mmCIF file of C-alpha atoms and ligand atoms in Angstrom:
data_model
loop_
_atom_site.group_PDB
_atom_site.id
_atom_site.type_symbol
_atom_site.label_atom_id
_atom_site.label_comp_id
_atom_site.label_asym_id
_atom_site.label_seq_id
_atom_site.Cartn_x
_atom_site.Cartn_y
_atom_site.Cartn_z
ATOM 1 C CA UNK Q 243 61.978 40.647 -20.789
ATOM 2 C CA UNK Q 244 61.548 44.078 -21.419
ATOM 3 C CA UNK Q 245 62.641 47.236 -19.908
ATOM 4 C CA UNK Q 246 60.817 49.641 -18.154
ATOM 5 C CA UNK Q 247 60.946 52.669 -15.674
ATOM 6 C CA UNK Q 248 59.630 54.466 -12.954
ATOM 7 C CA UNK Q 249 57.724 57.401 -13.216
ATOM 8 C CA UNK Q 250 58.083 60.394 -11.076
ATOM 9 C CA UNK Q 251 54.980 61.618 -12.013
ATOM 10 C CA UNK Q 252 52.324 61.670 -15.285
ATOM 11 C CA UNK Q 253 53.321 64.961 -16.761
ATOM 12 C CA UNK Q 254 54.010 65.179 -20.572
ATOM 13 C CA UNK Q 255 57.728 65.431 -20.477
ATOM 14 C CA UNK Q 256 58.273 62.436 -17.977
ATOM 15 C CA UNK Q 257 56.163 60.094 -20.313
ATOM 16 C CA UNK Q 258 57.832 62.042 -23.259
ATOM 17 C CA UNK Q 259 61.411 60.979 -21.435
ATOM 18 C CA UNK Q 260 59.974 57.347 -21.137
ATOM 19 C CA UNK Q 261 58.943 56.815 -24.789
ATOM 20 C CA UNK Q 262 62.264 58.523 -26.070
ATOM 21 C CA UNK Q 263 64.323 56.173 -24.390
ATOM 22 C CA UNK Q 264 62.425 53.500 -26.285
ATOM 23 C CA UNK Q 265 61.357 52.121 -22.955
ATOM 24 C CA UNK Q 266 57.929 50.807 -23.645
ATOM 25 C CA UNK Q 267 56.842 49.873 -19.914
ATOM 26 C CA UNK Q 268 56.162 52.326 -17.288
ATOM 27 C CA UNK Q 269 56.052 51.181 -13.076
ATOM 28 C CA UNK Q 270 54.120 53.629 -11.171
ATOM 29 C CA UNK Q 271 56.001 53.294 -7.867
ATOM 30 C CA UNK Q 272 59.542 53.652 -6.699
ATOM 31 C CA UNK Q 273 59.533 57.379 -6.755
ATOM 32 C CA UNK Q 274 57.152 58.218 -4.470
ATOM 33 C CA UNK Q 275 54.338 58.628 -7.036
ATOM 34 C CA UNK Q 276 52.087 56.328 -5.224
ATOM 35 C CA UNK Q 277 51.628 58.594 -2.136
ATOM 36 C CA UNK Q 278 49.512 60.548 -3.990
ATOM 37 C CA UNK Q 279 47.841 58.005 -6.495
ATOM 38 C CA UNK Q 280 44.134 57.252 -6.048
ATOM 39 C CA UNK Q 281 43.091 54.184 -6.037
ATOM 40 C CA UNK Q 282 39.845 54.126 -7.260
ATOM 41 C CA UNK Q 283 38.507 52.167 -10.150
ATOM 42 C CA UNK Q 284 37.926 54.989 -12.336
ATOM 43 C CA UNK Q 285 41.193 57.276 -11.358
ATOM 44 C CA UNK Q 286 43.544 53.786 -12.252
ATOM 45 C CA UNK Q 287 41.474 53.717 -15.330
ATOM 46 C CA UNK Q 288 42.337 57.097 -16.422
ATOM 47 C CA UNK Q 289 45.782 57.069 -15.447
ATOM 48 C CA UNK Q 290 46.352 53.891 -17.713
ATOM 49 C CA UNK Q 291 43.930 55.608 -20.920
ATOM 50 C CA UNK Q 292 46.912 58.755 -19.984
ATOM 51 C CA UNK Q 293 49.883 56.818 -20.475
ATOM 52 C CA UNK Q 294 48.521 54.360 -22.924
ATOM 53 C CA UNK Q 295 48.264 57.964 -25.166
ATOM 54 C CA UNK Q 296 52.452 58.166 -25.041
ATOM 55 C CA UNK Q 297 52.273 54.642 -26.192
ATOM 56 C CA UNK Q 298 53.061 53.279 -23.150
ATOM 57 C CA UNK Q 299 51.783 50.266 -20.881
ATOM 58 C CA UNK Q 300 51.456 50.633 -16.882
ATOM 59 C CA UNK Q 301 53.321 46.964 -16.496
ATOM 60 C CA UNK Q 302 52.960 47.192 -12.347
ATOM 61 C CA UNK Q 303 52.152 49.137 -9.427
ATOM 62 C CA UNK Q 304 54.866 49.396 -6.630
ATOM 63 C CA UNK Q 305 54.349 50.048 -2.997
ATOM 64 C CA UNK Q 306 51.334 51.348 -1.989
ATOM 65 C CA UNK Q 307 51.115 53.835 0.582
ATOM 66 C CA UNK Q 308 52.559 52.725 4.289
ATOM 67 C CA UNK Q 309 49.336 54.225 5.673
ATOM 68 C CA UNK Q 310 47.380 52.157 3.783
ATOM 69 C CA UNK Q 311 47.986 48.843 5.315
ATOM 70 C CA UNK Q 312 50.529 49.579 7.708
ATOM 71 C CA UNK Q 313 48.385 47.512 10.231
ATOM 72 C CA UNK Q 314 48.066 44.849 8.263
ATOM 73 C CA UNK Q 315 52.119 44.712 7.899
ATOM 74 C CA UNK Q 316 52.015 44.854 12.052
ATOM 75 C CA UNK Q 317 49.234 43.282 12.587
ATOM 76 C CA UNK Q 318 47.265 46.132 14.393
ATOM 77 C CA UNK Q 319 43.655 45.571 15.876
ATOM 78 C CA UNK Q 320 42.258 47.517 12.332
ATOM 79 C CA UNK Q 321 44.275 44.467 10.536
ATOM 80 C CA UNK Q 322 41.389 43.335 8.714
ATOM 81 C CA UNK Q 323 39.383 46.500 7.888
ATOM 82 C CA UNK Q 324 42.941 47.613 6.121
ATOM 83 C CA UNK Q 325 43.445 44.073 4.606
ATOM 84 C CA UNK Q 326 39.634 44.512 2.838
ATOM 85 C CA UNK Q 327 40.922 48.206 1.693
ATOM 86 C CA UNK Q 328 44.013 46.079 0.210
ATOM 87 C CA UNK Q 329 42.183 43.355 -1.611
ATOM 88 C CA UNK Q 330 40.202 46.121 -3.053
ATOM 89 C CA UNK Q 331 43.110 47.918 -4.626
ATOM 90 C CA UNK Q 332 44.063 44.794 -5.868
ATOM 91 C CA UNK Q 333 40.904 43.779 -7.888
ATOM 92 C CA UNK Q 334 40.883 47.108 -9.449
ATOM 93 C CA UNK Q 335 44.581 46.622 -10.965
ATOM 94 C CA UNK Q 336 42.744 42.965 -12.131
ATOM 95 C CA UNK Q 337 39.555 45.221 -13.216
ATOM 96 C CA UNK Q 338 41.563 48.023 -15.352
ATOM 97 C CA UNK Q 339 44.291 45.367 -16.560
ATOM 98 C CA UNK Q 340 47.372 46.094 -14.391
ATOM 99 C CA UNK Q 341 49.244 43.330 -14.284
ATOM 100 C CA UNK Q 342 51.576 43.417 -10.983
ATOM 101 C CA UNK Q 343 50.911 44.463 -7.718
ATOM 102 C CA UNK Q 344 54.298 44.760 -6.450
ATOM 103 C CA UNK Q 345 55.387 45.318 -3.254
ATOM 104 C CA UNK Q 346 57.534 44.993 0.132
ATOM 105 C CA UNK Q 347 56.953 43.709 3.559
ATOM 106 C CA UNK Q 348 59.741 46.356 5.426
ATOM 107 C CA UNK Q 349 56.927 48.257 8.041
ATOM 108 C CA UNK Q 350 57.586 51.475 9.850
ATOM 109 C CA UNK Q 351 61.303 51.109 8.704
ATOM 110 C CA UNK Q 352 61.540 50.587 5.303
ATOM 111 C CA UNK Q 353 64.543 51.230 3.068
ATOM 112 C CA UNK Q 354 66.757 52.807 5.980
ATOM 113 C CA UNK Q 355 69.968 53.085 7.222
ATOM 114 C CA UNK Q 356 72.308 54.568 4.508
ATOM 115 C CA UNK Q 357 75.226 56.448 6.189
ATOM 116 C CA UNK Q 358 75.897 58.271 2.812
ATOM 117 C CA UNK Q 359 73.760 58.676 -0.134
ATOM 118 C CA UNK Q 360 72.262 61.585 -2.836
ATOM 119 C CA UNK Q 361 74.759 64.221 -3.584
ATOM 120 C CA UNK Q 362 77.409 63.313 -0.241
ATOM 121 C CA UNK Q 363 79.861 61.893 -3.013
ATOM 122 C CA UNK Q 364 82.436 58.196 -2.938
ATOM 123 C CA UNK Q 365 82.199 57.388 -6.570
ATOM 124 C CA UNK Q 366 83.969 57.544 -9.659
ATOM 125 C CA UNK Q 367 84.706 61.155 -10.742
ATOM 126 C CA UNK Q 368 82.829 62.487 -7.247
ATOM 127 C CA UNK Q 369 79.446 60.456 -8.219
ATOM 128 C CA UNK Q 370 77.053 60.247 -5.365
ATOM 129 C CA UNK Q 371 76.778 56.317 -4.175
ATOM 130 C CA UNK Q 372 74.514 55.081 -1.675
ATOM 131 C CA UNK Q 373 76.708 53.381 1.062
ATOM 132 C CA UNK Q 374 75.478 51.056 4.217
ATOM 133 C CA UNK Q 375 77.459 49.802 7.221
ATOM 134 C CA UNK Q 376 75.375 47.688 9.644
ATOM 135 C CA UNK Q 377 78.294 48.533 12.154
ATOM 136 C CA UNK Q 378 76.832 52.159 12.361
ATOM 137 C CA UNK Q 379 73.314 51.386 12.691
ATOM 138 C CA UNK Q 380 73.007 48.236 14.569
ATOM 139 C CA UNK Q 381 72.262 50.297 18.118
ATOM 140 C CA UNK Q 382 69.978 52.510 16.635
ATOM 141 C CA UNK Q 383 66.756 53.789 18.666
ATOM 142 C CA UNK Q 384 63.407 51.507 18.261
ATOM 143 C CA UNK Q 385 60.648 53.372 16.540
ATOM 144 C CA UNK Q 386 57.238 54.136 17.883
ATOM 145 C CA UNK Q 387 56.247 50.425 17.552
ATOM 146 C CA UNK Q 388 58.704 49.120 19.707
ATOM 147 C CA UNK Q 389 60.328 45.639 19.291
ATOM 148 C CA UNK Q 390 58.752 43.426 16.204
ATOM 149 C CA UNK Q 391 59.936 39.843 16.012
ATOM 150 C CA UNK Q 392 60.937 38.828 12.194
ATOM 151 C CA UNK Q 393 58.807 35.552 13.110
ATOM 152 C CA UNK Q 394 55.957 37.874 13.919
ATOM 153 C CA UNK Q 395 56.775 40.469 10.448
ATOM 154 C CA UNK Q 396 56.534 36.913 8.479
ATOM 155 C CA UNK Q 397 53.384 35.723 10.021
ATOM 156 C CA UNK Q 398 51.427 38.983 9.289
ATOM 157 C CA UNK Q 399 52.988 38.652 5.227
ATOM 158 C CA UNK Q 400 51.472 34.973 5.402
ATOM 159 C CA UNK Q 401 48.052 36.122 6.771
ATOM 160 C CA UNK Q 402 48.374 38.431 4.495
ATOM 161 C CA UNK Q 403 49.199 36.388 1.790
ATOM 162 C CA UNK Q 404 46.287 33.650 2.134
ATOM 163 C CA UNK Q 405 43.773 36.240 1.764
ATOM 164 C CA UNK Q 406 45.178 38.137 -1.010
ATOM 165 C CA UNK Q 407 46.582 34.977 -3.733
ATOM 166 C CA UNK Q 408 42.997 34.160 -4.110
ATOM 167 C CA UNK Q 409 42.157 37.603 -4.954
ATOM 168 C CA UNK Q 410 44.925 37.410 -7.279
ATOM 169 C CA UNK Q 411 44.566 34.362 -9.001
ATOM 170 C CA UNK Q 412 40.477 35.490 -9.372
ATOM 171 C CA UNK Q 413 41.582 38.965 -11.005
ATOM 172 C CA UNK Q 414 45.079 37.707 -12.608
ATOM 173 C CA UNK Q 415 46.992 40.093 -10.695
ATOM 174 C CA UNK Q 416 50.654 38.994 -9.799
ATOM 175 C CA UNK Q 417 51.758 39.638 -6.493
ATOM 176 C CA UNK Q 418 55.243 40.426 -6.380
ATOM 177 C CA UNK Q 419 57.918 40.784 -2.984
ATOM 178 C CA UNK Q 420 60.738 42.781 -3.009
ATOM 179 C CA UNK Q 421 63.139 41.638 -0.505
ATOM 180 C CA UNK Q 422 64.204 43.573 2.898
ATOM 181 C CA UNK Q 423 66.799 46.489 1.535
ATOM 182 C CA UNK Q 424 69.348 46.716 3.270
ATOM 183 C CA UNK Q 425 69.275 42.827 4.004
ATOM 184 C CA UNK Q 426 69.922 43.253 8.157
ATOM 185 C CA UNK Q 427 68.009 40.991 10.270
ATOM 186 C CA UNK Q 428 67.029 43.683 12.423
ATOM 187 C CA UNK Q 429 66.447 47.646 12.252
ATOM 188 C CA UNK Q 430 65.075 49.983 15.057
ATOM 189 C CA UNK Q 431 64.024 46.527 16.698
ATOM 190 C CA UNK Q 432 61.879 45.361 13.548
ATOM 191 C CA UNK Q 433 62.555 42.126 12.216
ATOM 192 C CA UNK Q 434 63.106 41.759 8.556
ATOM 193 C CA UNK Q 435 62.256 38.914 6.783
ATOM 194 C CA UNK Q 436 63.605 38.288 3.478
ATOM 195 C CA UNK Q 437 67.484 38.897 4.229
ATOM 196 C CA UNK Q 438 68.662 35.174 2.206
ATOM 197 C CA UNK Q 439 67.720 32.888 -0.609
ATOM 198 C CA UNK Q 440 66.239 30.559 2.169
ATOM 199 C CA UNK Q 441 64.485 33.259 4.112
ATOM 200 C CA UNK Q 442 63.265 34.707 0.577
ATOM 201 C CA UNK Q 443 62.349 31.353 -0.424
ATOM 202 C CA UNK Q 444 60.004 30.371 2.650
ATOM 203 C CA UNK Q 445 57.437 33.716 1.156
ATOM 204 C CA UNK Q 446 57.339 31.475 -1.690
ATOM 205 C CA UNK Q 447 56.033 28.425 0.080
ATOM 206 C CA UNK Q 448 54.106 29.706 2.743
ATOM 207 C CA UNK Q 449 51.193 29.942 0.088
ATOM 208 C CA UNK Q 450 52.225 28.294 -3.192
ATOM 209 C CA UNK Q 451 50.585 30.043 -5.900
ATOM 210 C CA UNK Q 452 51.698 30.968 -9.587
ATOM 211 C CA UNK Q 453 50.093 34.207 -8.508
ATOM 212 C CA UNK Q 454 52.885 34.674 -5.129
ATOM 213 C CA UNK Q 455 56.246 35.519 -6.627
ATOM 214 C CA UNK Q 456 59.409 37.691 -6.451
ATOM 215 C CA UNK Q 457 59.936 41.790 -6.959
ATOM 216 C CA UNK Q 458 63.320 40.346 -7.618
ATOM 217 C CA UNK Q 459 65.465 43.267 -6.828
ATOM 218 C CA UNK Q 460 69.148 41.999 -7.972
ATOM 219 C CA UNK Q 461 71.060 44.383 -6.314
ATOM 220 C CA UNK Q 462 69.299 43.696 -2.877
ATOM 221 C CA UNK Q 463 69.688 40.329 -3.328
ATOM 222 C CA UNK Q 464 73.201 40.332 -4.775
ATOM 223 C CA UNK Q 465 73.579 42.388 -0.943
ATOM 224 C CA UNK Q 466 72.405 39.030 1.270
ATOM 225 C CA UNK Q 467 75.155 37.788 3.255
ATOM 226 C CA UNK Q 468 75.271 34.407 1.490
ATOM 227 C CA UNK Q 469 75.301 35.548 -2.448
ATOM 228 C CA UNK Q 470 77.483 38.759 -3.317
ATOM 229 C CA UNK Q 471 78.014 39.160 -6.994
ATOM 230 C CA UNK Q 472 79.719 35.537 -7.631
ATOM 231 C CA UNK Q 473 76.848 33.678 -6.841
ATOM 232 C CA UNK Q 474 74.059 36.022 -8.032
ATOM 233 C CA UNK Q 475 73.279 34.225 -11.326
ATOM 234 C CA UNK Q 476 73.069 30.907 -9.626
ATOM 235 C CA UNK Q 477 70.750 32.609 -7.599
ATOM 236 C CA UNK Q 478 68.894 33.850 -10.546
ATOM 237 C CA UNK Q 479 68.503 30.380 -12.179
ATOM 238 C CA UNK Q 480 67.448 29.201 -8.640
ATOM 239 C CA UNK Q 481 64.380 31.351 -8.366
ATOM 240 C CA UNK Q 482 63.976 32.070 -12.215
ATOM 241 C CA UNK Q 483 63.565 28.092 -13.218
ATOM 242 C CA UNK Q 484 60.517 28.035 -10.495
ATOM 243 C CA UNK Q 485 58.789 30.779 -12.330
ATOM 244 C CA UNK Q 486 58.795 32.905 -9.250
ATOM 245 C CA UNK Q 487 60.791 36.024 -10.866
ATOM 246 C CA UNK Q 488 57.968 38.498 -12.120
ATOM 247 C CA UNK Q 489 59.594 41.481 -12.549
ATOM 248 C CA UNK Q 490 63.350 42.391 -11.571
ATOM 249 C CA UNK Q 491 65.197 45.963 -10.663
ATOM 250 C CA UNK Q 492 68.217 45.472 -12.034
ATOM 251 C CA UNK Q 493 71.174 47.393 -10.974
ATOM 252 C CA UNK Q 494 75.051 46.758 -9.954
ATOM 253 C CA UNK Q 495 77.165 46.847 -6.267
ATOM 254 C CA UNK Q 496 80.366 46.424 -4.393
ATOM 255 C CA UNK Q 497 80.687 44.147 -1.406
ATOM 256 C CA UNK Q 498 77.607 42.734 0.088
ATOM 257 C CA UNK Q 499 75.630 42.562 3.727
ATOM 258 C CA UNK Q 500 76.792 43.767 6.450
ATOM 259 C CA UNK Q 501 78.856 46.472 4.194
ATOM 260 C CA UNK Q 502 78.349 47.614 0.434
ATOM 261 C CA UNK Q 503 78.017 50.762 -2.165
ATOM 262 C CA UNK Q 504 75.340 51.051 -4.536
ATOM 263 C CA UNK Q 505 77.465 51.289 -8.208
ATOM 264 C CA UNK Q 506 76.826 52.519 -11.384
ATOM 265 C CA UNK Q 507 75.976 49.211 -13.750
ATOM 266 C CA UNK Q 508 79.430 49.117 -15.261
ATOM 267 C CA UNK Q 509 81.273 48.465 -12.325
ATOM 268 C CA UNK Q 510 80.825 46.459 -9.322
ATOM 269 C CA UNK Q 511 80.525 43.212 -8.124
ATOM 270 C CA UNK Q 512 78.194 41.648 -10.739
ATOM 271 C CA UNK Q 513 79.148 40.345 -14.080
ATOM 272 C CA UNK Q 514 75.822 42.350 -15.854
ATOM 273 C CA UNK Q 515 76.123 40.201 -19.435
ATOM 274 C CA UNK Q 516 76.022 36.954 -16.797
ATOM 275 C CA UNK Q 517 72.784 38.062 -15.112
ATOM 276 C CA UNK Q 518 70.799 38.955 -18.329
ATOM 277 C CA UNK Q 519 72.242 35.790 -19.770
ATOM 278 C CA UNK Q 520 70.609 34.016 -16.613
ATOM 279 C CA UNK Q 521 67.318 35.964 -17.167
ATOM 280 C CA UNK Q 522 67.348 35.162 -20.729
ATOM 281 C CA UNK Q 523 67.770 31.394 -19.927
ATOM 282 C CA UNK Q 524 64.784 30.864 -17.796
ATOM 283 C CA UNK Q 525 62.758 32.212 -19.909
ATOM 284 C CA UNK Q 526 62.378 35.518 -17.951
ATOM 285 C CA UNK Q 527 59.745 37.967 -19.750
ATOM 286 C CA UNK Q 528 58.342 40.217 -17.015
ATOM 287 C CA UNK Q 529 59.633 44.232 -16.808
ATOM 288 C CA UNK Q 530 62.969 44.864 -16.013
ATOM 289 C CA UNK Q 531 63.896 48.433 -14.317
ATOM 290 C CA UNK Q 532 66.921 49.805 -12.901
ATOM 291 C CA UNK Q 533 66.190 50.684 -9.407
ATOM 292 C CA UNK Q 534 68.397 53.241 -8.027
ATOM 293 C CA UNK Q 535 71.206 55.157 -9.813
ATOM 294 C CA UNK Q 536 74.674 56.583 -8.631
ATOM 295 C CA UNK Q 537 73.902 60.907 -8.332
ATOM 296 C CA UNK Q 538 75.658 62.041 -12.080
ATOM 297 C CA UNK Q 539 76.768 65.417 -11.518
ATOM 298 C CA UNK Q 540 73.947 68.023 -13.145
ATOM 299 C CA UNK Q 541 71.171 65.680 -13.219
ATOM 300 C CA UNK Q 542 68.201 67.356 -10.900
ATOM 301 C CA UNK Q 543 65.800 64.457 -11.769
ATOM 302 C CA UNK Q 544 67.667 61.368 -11.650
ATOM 303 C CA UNK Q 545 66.811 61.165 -15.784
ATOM 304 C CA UNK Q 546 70.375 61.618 -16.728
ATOM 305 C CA UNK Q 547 71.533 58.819 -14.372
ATOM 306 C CA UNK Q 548 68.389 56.596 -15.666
ATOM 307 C CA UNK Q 549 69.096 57.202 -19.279
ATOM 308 C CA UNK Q 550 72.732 55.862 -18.849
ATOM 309 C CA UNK Q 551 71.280 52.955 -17.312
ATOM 310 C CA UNK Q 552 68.744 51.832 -19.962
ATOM 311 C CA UNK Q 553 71.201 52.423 -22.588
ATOM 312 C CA UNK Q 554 73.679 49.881 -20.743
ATOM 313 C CA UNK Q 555 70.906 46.922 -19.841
ATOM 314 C CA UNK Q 556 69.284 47.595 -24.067
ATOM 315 C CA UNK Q 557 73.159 47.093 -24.888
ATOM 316 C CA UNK Q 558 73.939 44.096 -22.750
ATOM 317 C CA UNK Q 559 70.577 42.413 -24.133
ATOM 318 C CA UNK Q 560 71.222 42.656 -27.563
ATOM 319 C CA UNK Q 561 74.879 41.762 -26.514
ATOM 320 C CA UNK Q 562 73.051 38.552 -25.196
ATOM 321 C CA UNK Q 563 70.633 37.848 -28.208
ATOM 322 C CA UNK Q 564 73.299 38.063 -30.563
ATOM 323 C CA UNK Q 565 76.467 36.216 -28.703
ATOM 324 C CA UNK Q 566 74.569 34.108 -26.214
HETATM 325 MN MN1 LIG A 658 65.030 47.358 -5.540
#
């Protein structure tokens, strides 16, 4: 495995940052740099030539723009005209040599619902966690789209799954799921979909491929109602041993679906050296990036908080190399 990070943007000093840290793999996604990305052939081509020049590799994309195919998630009369737009995207990663198209299937809401999170505070020393309580959101008012079934969310990933694996096993682009963060069943009336190992599982099988696989986002899934932190490297051999992980966000957190805090890696409910150990075991070598990081006080850009958290996963896998 090996670690990467997020990008907030392509300036010099953010790929400088990257390449200082050692990191060697850079996602562009998670930070809201894809909003503005273009998609184009030629544009992806130039970005990669740009941070190829820090000595850096683009290892995946993560989540397009909700605009983009935001029919195609709720299966909208334009479904298919924004499904073609989609497939295109996805033969130009294949085209330029990126090597993960990773993404989620949360429409409209996406990651929502947080009662507390950037600088509001409840960690150690002040820290700012991000918190959720289903209890305080379960009533909350239905978006514009109304009421969406989680049978009818999972039926538009599957049609949108049997016309995109092909695409991806032609242009040897992995297509990779993160799961439904927070793991409710329901928010603002949309269904969510992958909330449990068995409910994360079905994506898998609705179109077997060695090109369908997971975003495998361990804190989300250490969240679902039926793992928490004990059973998270079972869970991790479970999906790991199938060849389905293709790319993890690793990070740490206390208590689990319907209630839980967002942690710094050192604490929490996970036993870190037992995950990478589990990772290590199945033979894991996709890019490994901590997702989301506790607010340290002073850091504007997240970098400080980041920085602690490569130093802590490099440790704990050449803890695991050397011990076992
Ligand atoms: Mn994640």
């Amino acid at each position: 495995m090996e670690i990467a990070l997020a990008v907030r943007n392509l300036s010099d000093e953010e790929l400088a940052y990257v390449a200082q840290l050692g990191v060697k793999q850079v996602i562009l996604g998670g930070t809201g740099i894809t909003e503005e990305l273009p998609w184009d052939f030629l544009s992806l081509l130039q970005i990669k030539s740009r941070v190829e020049s820090f000595g850096l590799q683009i290892a995946a994309i993560e989540n397009i723009p909700e605009h983009i195919w935001h029919q195609v998630r709720v299966g909208g009369p334009e479904r298919d005209r924004q499904l073609e737009d989609v497939l295109e995207i996805i033969r130009n990663l294949g085209r330029v040599g990126i090597p993960i198209f990773a993404y989620n299937w949360m429409p409209t809401v996406g990651v929502w619902g947080h009662w507390r999170q950037g600088q509001a505070g409840g960690g150690r020393g002040g820290a700012g966690l991000k918190s959720f309580d289903y209890e305080l959101v379960k009533d909350a008012p239905l978006t514009e789209e109304g009421e969406i079934s989680a049978e009818e969310i999972h039926a538009n990933h599957v049609y949108f799954l049997k016309a995109a694996v092909p695409v991806a096993e032609e242009y040897n682009v992995k297509l990779a799921v993160h799961p439904d963060d927070p793991p409710a069943p329901v928010l603002r009336g949309i269904g969510r979909t992958m909330i449990s190992v068995e409910t994360y599982q079905r994506v898998l099988d609705a179109v077997p491929s060695p090109y369908n696989g997971l975003e495998f986002c361990q804190g989300t899934v250490t969240e679902f109602a039926d793992v928490g932190g004990a059973r998270l490297p079972e869970v991790i051999r479970h999906f790991g041993r199938q060849g389905k992980i293709f790319f993890v966000h690793f990070r740490n957190i206390r208590g689990k679906f319907p209630k839980f805090d967002e942690v710094f890696q050192d604490e929490g409910d996970v036993d870190q050296y037992e995950a990478i150990k589990a990772y290590m075991e199945v033979g894991f070598e996709g890019p490994i990036r901590p997702d989301h990081t506790p607010r340290i006080a002073g850091d504007v850009d997240g970098h400080v908080g980041m920085a602690f958290a490569v130093g802590y996963l490099r440790a704990l896998m050449q803890a695991v190399e050397k011990c076992g």
